[in-house]
mmCIF file with all atom_site columns, C-alpha atoms in Angstrom:
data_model
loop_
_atom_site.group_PDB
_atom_site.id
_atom_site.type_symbol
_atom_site.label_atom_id
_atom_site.label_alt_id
_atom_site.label_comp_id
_atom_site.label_asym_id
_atom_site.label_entity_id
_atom_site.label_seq_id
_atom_site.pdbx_PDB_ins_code
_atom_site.Cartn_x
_atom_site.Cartn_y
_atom_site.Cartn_z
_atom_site.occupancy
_atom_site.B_iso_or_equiv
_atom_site.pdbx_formal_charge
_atom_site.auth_seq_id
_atom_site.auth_comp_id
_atom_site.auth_asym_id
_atom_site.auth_atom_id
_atom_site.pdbx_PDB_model_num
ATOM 1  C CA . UNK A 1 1  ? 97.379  124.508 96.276  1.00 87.00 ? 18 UNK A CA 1
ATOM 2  C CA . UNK A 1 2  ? 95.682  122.127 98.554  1.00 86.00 ? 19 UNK A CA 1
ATOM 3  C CA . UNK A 1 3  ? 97.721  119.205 99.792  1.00 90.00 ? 20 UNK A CA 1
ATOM 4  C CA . UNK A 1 4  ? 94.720  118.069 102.551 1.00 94.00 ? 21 UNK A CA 1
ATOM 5  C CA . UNK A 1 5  ? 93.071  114.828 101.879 1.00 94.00 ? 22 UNK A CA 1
ATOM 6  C CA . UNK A 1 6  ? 89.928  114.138 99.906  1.00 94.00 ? 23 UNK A CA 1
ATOM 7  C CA . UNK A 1 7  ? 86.565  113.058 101.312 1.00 94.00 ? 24 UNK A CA 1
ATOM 8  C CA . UNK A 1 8  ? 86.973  109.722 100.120 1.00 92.00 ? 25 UNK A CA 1
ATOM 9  C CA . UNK A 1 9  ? 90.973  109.572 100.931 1.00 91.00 ? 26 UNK A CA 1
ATOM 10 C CA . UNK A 1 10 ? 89.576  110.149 104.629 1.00 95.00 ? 27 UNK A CA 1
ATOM 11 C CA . UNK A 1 11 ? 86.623  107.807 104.191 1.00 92.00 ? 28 UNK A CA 1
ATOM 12 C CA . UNK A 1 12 ? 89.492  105.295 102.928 1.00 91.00 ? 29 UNK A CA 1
ATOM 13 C CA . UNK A 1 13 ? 91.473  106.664 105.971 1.00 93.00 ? 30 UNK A CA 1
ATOM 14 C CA . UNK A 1 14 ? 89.077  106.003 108.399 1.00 95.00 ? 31 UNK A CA 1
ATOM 15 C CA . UNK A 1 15 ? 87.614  102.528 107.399 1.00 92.00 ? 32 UNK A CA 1
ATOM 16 C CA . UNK A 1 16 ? 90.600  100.855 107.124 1.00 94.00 ? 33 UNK A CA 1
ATOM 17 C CA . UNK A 1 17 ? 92.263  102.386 111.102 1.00 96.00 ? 34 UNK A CA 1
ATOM 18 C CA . UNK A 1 18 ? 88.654  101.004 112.535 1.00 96.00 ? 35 UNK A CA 1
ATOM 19 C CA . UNK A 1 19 ? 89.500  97.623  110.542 1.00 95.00 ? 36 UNK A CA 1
ATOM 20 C CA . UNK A 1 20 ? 92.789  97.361  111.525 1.00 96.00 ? 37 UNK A CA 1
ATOM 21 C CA . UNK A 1 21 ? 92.271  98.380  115.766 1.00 97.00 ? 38 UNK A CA 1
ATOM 22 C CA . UNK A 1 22 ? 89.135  96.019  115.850 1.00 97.00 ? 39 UNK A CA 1
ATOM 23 C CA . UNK A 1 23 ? 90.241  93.316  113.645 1.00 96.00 ? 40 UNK A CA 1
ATOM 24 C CA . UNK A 1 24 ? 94.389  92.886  113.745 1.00 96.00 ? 41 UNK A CA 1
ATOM 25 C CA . UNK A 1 25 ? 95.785  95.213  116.609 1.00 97.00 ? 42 UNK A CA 1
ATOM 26 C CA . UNK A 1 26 ? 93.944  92.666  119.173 1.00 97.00 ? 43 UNK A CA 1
ATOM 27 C CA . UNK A 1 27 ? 95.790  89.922  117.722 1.00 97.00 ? 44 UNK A CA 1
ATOM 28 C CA . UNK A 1 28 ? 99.280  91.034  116.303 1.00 96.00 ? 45 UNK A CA 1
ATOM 29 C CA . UNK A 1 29 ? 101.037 89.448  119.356 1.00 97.00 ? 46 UNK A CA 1
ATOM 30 C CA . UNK A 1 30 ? 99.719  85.859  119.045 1.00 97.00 ? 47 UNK A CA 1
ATOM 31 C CA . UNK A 1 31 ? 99.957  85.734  115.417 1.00 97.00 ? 48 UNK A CA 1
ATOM 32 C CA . UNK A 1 32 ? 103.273 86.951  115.655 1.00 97.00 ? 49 UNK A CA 1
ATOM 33 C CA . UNK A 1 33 ? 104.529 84.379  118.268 1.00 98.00 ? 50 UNK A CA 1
ATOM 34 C CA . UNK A 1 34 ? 102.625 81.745  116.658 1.00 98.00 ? 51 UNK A CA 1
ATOM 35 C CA . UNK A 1 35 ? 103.588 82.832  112.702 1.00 97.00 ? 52 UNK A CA 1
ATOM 36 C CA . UNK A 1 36 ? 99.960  82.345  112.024 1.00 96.00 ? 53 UNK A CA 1
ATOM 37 C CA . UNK A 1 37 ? 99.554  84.131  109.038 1.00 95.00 ? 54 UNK A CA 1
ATOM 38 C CA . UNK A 1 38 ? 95.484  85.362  108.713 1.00 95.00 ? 55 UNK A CA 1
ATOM 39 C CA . UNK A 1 39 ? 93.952  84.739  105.660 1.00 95.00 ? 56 UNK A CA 1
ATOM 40 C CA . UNK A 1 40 ? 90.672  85.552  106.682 1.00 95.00 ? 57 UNK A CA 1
ATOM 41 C CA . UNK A 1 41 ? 91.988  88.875  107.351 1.00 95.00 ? 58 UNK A CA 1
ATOM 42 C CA . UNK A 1 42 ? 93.243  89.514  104.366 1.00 90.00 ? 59 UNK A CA 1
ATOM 43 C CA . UNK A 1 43 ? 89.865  88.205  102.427 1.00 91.00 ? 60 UNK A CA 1
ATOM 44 C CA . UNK A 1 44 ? 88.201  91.022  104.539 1.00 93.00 ? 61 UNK A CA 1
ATOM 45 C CA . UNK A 1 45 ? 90.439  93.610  103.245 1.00 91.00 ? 62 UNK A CA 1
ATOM 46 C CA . UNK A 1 46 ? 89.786  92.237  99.964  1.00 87.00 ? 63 UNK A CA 1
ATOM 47 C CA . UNK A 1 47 ? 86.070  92.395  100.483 1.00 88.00 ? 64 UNK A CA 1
ATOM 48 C CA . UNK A 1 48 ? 86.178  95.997  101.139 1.00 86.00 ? 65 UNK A CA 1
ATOM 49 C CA . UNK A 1 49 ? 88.668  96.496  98.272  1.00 83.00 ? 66 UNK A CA 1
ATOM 50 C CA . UNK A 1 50 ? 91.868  98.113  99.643  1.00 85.00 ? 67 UNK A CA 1
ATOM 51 C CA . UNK A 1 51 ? 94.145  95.007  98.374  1.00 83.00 ? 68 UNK A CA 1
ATOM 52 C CA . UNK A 1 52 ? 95.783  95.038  95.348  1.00 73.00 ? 69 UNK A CA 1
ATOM 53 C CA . UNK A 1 53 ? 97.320  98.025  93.218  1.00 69.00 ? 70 UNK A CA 1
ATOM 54 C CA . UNK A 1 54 ? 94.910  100.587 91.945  1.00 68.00 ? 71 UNK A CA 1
ATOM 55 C CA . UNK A 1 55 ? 94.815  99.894  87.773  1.00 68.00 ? 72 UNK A CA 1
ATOM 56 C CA . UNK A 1 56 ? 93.229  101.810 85.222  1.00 70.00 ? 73 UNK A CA 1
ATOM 57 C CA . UNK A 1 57 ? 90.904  100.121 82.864  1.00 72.00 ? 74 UNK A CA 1
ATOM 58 C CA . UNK A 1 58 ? 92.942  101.308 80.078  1.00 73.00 ? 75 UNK A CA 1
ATOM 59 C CA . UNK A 1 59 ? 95.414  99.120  81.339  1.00 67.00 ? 76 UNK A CA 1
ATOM 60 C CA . UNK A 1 60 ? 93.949  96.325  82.703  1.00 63.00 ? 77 UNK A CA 1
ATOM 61 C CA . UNK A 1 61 ? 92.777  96.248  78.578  1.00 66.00 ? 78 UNK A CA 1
ATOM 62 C CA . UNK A 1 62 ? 96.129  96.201  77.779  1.00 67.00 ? 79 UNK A CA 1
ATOM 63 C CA . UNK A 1 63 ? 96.679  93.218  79.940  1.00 60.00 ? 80 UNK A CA 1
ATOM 64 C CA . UNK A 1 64 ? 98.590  95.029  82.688  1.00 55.00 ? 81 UNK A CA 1
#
């Protein structure tokens, strides 16, 4: 049994750890100090579509 990622769990991996150093490690500190929560952050992670929980179309059918 293989328990090692897939090619597109490490493509997933990978894009969001380059997202997150370039685009909220730089600034954690300030927004932090200054609760400045980043909405433009978060409409980037939705533009590359890792927010939300994953839903089958089955379900989202069923109104789930």
């Amino acid at each position: 049994m293989d328990f090692g990622y897939t090619p597109e769990q490490n493509h997933l991996r990978t894009t969001i750890r380059l997202f997150a150093e370039k685009e909220i490690r730089p600034h954690v500190m300030e927004w932090d100090e200054s609760q400045h929560f980043p909405v433009d952050v978060f409409r980037e992670l939705g533009q590359l579509g890792v927010l939300g929980a994953g839903v089958s179309r089955g379900a989202r059918r069923r109104g789930l």
